[in-house]
Tab-separated table of C-alpha atoms and ligand atoms in Angstrom:
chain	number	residue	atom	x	y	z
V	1	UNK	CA	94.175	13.585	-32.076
V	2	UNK	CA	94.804	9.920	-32.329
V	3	UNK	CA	91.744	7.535	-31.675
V	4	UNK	CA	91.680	5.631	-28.437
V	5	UNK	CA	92.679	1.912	-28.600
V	6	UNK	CA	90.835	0.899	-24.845
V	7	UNK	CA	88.024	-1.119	-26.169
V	8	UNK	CA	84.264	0.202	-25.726
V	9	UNK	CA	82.808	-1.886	-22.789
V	10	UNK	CA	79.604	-2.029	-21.702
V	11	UNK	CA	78.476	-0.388	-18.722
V	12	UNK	CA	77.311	-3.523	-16.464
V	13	UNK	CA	80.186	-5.420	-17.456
V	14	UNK	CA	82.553	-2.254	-16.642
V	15	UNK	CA	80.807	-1.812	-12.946
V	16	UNK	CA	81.190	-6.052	-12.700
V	17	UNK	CA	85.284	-4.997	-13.468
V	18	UNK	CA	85.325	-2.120	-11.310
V	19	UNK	CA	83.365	-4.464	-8.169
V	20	UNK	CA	85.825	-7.537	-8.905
V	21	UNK	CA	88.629	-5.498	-8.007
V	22	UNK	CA	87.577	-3.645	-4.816
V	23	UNK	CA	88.031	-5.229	-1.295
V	24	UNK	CA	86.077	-4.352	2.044
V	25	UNK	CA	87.958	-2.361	4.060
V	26	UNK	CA	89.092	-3.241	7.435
V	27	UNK	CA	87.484	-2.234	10.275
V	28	UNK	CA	87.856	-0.115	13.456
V	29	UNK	CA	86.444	0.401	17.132
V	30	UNK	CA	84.499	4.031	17.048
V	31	UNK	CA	82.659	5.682	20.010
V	32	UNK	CA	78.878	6.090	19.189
V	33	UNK	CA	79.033	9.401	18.206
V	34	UNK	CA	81.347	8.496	15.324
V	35	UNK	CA	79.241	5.951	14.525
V	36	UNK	CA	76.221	7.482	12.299
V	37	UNK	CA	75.658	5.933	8.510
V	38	UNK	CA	78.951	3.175	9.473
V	39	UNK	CA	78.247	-0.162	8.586
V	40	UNK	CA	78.537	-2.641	11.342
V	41	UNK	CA	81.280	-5.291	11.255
V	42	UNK	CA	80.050	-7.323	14.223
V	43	UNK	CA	76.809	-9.010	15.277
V	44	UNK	CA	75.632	-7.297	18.258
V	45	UNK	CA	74.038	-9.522	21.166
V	46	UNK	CA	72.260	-8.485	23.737
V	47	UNK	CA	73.250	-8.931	26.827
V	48	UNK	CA	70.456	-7.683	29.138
V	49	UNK	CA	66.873	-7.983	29.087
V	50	UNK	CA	64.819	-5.240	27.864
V	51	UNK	CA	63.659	-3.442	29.648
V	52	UNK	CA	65.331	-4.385	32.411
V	53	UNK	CA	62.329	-4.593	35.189
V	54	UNK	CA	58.552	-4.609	35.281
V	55	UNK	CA	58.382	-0.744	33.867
V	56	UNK	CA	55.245	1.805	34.339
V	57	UNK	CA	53.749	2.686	30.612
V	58	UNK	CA	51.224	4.979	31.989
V	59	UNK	CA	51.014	7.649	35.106
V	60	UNK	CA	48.511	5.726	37.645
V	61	UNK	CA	48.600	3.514	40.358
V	62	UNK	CA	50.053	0.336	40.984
V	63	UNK	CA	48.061	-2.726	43.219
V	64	UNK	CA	47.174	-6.038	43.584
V	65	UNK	CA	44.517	-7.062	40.978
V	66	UNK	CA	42.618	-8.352	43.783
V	67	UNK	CA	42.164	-5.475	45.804
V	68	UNK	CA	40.568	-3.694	42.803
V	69	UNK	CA	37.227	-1.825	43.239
V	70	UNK	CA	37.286	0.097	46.730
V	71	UNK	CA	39.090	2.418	48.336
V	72	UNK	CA	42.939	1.718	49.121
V	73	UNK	CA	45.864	3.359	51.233
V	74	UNK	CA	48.622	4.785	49.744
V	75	UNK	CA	51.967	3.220	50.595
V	76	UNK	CA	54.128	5.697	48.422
V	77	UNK	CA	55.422	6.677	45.433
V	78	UNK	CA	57.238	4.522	42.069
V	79	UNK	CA	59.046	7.397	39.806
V	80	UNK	CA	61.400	6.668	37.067
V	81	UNK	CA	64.604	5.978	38.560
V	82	UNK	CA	63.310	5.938	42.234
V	83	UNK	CA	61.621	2.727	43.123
V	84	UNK	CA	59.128	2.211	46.016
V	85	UNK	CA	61.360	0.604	48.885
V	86	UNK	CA	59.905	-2.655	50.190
V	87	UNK	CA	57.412	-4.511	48.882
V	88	UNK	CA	53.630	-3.284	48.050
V	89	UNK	CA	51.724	-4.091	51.598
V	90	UNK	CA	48.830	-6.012	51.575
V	91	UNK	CA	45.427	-4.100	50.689
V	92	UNK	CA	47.586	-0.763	49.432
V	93	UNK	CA	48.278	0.626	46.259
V	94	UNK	CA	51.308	3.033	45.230
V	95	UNK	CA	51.600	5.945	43.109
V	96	UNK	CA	53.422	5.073	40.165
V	97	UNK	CA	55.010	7.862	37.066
V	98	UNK	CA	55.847	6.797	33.231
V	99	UNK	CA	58.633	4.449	33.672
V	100	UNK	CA	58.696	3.993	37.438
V	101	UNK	CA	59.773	0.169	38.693
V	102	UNK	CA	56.816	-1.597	39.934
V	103	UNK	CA	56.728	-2.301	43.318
V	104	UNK	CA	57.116	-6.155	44.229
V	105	UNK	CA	53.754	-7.603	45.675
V	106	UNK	CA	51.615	-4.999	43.115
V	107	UNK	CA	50.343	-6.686	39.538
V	108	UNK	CA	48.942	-4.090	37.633
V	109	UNK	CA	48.334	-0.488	37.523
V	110	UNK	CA	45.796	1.351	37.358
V	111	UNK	CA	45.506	4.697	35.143
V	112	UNK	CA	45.399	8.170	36.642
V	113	UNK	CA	42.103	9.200	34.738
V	114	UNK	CA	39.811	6.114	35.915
V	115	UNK	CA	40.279	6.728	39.823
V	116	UNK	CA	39.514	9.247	42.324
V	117	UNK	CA	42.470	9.749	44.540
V	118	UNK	CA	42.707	12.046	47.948
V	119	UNK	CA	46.236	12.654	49.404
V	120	UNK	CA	46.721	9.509	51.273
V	121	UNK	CA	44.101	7.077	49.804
V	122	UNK	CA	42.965	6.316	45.998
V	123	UNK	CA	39.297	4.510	44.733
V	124	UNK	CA	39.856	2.278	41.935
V	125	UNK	CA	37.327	0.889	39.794
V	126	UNK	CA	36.193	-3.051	40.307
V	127	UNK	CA	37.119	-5.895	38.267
V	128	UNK	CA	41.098	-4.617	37.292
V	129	UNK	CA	43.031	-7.552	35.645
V	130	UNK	CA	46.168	-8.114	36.252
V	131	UNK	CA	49.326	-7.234	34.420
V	132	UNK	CA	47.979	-4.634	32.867
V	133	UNK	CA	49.550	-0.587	32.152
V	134	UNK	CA	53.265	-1.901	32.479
V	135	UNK	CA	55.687	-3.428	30.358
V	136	UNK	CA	57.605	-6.578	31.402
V	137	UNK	CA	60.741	-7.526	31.770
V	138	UNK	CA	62.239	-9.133	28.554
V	139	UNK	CA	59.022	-8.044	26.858
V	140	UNK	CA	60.928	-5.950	23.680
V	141	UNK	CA	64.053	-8.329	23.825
V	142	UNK	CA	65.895	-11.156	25.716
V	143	UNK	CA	69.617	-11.473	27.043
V	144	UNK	CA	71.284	-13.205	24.303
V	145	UNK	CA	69.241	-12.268	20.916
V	146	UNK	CA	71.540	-11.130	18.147
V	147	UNK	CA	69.730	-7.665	17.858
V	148	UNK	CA	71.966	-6.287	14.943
V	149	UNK	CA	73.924	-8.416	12.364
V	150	UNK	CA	77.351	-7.357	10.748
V	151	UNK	CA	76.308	-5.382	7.209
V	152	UNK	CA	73.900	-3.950	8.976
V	153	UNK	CA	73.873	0.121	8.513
V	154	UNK	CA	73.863	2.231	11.980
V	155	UNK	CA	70.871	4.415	11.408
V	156	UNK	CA	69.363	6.121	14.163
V	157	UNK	CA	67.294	3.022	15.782
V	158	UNK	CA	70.296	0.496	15.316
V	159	UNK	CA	72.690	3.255	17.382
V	160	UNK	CA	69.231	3.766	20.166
V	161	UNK	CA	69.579	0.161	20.374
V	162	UNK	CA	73.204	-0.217	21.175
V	163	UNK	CA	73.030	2.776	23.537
V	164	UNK	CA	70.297	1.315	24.991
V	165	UNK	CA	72.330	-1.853	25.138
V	166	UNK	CA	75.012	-0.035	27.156
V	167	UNK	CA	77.595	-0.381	23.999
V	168	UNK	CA	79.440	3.108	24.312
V	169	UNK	CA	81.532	2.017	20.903
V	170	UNK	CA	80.695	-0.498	17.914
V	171	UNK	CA	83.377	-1.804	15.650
V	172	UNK	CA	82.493	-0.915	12.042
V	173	UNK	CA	84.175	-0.627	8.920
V	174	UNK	CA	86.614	1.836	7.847
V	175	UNK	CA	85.454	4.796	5.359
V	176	UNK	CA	87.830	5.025	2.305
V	177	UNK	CA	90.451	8.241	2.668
V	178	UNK	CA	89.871	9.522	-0.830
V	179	UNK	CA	92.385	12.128	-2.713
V	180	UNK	CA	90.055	14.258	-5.143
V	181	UNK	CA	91.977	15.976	-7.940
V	182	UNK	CA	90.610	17.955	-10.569
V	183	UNK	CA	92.921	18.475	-13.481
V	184	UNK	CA	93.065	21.000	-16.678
V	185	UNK	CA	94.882	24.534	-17.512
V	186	UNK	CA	91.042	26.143	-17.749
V	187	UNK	CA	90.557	25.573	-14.509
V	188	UNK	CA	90.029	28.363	-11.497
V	189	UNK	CA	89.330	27.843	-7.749
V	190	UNK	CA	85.643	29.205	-7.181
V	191	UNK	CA	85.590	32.803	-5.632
V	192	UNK	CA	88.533	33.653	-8.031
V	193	UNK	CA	89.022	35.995	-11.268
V	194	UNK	CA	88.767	34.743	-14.566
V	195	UNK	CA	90.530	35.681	-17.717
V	196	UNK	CA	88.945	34.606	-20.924
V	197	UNK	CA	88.854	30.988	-21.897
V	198	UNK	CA	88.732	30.065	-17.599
V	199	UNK	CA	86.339	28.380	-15.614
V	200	UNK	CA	85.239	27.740	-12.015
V	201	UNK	CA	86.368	24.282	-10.940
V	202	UNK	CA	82.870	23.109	-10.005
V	203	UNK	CA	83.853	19.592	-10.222
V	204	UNK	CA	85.596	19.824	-7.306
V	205	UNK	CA	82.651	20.462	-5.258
V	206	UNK	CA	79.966	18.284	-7.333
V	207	UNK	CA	82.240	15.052	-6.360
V	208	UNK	CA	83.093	16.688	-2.450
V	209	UNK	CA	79.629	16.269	-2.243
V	210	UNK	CA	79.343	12.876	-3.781
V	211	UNK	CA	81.748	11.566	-2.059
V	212	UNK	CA	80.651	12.174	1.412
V	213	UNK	CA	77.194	10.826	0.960
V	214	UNK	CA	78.788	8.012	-0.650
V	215	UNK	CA	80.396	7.720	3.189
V	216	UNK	CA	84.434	8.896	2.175
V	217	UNK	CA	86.891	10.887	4.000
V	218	UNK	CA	87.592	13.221	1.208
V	219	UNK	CA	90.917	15.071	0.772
V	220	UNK	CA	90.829	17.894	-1.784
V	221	UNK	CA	94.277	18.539	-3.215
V	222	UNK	CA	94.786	21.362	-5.529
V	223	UNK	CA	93.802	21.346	-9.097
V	224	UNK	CA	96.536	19.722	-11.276
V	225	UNK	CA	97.825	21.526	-14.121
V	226	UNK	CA	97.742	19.707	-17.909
V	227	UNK	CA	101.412	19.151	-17.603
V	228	UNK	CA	102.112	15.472	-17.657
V	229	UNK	CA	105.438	16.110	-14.379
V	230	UNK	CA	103.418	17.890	-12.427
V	231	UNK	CA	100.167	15.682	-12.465
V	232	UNK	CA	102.599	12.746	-11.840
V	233	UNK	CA	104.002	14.685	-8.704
V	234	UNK	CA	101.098	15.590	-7.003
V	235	UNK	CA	98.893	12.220	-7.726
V	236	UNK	CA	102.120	10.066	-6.159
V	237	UNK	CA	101.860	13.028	-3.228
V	238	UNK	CA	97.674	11.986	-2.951
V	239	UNK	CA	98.871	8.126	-3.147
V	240	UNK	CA	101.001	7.799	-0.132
V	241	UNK	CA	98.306	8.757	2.149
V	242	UNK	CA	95.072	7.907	0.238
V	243	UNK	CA	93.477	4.222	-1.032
V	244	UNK	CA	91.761	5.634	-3.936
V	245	UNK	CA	92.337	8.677	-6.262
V	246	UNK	CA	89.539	10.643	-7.829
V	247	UNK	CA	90.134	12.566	-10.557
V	248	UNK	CA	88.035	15.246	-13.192
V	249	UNK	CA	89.067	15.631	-16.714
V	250	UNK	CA	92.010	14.670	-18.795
V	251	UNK	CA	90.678	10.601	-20.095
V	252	UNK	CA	89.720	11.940	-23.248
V	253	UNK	CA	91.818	11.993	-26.392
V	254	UNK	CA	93.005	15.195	-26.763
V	255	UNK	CA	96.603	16.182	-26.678
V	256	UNK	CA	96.208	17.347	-22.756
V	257	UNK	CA	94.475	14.446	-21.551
V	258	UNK	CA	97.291	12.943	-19.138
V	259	UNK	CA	95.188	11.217	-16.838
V	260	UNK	CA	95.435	7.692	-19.046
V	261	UNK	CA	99.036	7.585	-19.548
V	262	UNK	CA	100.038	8.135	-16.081
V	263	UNK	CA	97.425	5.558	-14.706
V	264	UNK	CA	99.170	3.102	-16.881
V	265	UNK	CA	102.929	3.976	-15.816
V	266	UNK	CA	101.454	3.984	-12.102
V	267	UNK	CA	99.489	0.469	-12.668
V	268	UNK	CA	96.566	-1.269	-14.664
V	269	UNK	CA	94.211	0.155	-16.406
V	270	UNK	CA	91.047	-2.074	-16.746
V	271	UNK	CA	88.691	0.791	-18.418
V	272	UNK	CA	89.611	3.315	-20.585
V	273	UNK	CA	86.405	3.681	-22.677
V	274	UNK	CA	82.669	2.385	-21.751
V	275	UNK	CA	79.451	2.550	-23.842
V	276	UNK	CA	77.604	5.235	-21.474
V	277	UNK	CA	76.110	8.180	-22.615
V	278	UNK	CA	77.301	10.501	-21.246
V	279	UNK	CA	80.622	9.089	-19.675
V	280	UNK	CA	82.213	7.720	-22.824
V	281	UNK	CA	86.442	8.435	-21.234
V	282	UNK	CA	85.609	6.611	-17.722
V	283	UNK	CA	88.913	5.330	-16.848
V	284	UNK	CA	89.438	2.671	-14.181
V	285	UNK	CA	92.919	1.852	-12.662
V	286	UNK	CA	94.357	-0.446	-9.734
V	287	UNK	CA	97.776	0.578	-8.404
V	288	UNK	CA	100.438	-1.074	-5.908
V	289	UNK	CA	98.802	-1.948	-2.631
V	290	UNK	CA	95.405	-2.416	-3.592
V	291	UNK	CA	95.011	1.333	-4.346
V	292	UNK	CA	92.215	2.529	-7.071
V	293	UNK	CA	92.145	5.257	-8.964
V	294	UNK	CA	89.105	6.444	-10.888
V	295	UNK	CA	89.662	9.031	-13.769
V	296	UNK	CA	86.264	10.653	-14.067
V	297	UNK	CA	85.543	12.786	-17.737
V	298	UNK	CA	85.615	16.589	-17.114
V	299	UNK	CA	82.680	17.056	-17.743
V	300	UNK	CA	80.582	18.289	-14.906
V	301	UNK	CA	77.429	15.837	-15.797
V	302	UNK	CA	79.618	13.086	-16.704
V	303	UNK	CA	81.587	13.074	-14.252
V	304	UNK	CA	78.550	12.979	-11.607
V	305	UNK	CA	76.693	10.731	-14.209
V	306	UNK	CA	79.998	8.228	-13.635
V	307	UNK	CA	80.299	8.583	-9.757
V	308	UNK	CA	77.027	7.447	-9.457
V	309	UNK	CA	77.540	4.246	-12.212
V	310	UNK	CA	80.826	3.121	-11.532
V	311	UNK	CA	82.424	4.898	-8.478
V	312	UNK	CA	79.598	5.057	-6.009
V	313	UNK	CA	78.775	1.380	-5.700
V	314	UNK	CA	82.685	0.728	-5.205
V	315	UNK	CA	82.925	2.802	-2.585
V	316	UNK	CA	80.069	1.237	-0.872
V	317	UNK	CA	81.474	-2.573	-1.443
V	318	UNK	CA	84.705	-1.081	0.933
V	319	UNK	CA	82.727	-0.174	3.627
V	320	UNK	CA	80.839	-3.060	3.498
V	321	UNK	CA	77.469	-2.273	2.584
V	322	UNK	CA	75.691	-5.159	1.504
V	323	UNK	CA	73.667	-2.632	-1.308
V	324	UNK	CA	75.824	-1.391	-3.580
V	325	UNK	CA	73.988	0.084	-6.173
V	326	UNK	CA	70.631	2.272	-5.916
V	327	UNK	CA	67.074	0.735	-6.482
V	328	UNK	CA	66.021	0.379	-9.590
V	329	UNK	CA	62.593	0.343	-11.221
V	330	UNK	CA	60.611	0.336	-14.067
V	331	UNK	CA	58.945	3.769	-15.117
V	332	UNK	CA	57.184	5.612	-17.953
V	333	UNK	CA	58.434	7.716	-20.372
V	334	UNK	CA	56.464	11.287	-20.375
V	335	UNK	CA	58.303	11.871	-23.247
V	336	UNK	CA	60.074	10.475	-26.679
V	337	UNK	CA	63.957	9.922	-25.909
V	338	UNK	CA	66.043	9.461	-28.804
V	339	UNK	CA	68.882	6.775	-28.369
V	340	UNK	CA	72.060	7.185	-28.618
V	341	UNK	CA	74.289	5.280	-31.131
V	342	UNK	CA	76.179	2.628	-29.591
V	343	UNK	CA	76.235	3.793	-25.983
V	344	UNK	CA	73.364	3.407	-23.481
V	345	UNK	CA	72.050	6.847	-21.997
V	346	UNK	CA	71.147	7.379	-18.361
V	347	UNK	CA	68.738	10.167	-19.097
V	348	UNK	CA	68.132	12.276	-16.086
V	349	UNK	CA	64.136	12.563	-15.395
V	350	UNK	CA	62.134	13.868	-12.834
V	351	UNK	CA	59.432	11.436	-11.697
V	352	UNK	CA	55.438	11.497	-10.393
V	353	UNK	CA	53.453	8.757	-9.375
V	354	UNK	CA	50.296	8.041	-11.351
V	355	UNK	CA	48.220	4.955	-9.991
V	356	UNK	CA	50.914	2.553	-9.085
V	357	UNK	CA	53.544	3.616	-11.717
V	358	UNK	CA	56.159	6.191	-11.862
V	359	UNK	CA	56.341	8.527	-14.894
V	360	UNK	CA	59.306	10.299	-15.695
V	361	UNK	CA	59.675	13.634	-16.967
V	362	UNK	CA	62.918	14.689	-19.029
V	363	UNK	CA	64.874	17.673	-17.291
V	364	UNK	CA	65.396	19.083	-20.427
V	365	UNK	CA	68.947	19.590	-22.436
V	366	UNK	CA	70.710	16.438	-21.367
V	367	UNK	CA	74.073	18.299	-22.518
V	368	UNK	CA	77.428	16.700	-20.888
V	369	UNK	CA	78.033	20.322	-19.364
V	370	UNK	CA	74.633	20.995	-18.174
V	371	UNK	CA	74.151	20.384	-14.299
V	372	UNK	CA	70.825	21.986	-14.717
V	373	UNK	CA	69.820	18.307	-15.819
V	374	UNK	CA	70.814	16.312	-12.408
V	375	UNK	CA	69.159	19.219	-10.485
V	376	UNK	CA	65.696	18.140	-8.963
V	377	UNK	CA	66.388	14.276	-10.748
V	378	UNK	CA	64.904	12.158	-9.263
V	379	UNK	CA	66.084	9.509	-11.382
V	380	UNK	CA	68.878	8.140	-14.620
V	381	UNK	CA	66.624	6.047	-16.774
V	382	UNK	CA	68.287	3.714	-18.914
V	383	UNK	CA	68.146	4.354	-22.545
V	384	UNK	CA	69.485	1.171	-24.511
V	385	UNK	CA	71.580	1.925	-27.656
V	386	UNK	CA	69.227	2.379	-30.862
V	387	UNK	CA	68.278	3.748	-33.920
V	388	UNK	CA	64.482	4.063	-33.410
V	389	UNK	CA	62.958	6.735	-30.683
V	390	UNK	CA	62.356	5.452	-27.759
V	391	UNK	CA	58.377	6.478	-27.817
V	392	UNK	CA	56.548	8.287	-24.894
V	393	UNK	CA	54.527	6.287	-22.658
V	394	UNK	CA	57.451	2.846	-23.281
V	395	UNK	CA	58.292	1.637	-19.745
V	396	UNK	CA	62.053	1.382	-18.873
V	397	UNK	CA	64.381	0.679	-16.247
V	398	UNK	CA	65.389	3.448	-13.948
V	399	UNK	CA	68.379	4.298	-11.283
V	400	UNK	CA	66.204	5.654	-8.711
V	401	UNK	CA	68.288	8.922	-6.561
V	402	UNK	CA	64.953	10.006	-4.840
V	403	UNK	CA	61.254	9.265	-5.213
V	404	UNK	CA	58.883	12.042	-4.949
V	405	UNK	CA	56.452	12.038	-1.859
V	406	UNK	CA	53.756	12.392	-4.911
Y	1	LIG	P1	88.517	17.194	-20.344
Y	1	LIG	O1	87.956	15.827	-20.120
Y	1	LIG	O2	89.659	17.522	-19.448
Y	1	LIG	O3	88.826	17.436	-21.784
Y	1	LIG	O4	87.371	18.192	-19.925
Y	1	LIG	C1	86.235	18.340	-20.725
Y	1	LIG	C2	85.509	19.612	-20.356
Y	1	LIG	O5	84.981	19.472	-19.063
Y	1	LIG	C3	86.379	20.859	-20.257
Y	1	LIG	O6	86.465	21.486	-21.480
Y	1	LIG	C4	85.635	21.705	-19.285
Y	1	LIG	O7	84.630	22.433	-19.973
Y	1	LIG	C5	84.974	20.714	-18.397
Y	1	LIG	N1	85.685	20.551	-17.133
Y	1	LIG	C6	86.848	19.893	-16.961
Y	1	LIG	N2	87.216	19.920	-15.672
Y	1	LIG	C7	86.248	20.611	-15.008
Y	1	LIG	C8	86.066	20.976	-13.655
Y	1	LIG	N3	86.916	20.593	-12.707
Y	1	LIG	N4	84.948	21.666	-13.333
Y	1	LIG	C9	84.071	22.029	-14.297
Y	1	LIG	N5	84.186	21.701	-15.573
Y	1	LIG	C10	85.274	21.008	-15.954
Y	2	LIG	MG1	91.131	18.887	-19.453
């Protein structure tokens, strides 16, 4: 094994590399169902009042202000979507439903509960005032206000809004089409047999996953072997079609680690080695055409550990979120976490709120191959290189994944 000449970076300035080299993607014209978790790439402007007309907000009955207190004829009826025809006579009053148009002459309504009403006539209490129980026209927003602003992320109020806008599509920014390629001899598709020295693929689905909350279109392509022709013929395959390449296993310095190698006969390689713990091999690449391809460790938890550092903000720069990375916070250590040498540690912890801080728990065994410590995290806490124990109850930054409701 020969030792690896990429220099060590540092994580923040190897996620500054990563971001300086990623471009927002273009954009595209999507019907609203297709539009969920996109990121808009246009201001949208209203161009209608809402609501539209003087709307009902309660069942009741709608009048003239000045005809309150006394009995009243009843001229007919105001549902949603069928308006009273004509206008309100004098001295009347209509029925009027949730959402029905009031009728032109009438300035307020009264509710169901505080009259007494026969078939044809209704008694409304004295001294109503007028535009009250309805909502006006223009009263939630005017023709012309920019209601949504490019960057912004359609959730489910910004897509209400633009249906109720009458937008049937949006133009948004494209997702990255992502080929995802695990690689080693060991490996075996889950479901499958294996013979001694095998294991399940699992990366393959850890980073499926990943990906498509990061927001990709995800192509899985079958495992690569550790057999430097083969890898080079099925990542050029993944290229043609795909604006970054995701790959498990292979950076590090062992004799079957091909992943390095062919990045650099394929491109640039800007990262080969960073100062994370775990994550050490994270290898970053640009190709022709302003392709990317990310060479994650095999390892199950560094590989995750490094999608979430390195590949996960990228990913969100192309689509053109305007956060890139998750929230971070300060939080307590629960517990004594011993440094590692040289490298800073994202420690996986679970966290509880005590007063107004957040204390984090370890999940145990923070061993490279143990998944078991990124279940239930709620957060990586950053563990700066060191000699000295970082003591229980020292306050530290944190990646935050999830918080806890308590
Ligand atoms: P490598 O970086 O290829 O040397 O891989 C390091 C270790 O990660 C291997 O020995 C496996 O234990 C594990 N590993 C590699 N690829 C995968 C994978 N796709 N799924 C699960 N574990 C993997
Ligand atoms: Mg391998």
């Amino acid at each position: 094994m020969q030792p690896s000449t990429y220099p060590l970076i540092d994580p923040d300035q190897a996620l500054a590399l990563v971001l300086h080299e990623v471009a927002v993607l273009g954009t595209e014209e999507l019907p609203l169902a297709a539009c969920p978790n996109r990121v808009l790439a246009q201001d949208l402007i209203a161009e209608q009042d809402l609501p539209a007309f003087s709307s009902s907000a309660v069942d009741g009955y709608a009048l003239r202000a000045a005809d309150s207190g006394g009995r009243l004829p009843l001229a007919g009826e105001a549902a949603a979507g069928r308006p009273f025809q004509g206008s309100l006579p004098e001295a009347a009053a209509a029925r009027i439903l949730t959402g029905g148009v009031l009728p032109e002459g009438a300035d307020t309504v009264v509710m169901l509960e505080e009259v007494r009403a026969g078939a044809d006539w209704v008694e409304v209490p004295a001294g109503l005032r007028p535009g009250s129980n309805y909502h006006r026209p223009g009263a939630d927003l005017t023709t012309g206000t920019r209601v949504l602003r490019r960057g912004e992320v359609l959730g489910p109020a910004e897509l209400g809004l633009a249906a109720a806008l009458n937008r049937p599509s949006l133009t948004v920014h494209r997702h990255p089409r992502i080929a995802l390629m695990s690689t080693g001899d060991e490996l075996v598709q889950v479901g499958g047999r294996l013979e001694p020295g095998q294991i399940i693929d699992s990366n393959r689905w850890a980073l499926l996953a990943a990906l498509r909350e990061a927001g990709a279109e995800v192509s899985l392509l079958p495992a690569a072997p550790d057999d430097p022709a083969q890898l080079r013929r099925l990542v050029l395959g993944a290229l043609s079609e795909h604006e970054v390449l995701v790959t498990s296993g292979g950076v590090s310095v062992g004799s079957h680690d091909l992943v390095k190698p062919l990045l650099e006969s394929l491109g640039k390689v800007h990262i080969g080695r960073v100062k994370l713990k775990p994550g050490k091999p994270f290898t970053f690449a640009t190709l022709s055409q302003g392709r990317l391809a990310f060479g994650l460790p095999g390892f199950p938890v560094s590989s995750l550990v490094t999608f979430e550092v390195f590949v996960r903000p990228a990913l969100r720069r192309m689509q053109g979120f305007r956060e890139l990375q998750r929230p971070r916070l300060p939080v307590r250590l629960d517990f004594d976490a011993k440094p590692a040498v040289g490298r800073t540690e994202y420690h996986r912890v679970s966290l509880r709120r005590k007063g107004d801080e957040l204390i984090a728990q370890t999940t145990g065994s923070q061993s490279s191959s143990r998944l078991l410590s990124l279940v239930g995290a709620h957060a990586l806490v950053r563990i700066p290189p060191g000699d000295e124990p970082v003591r229980r109850g020292s306050q530290v930054e944190a990646l935050i994944l999830s918080l806890p409701a308590d």
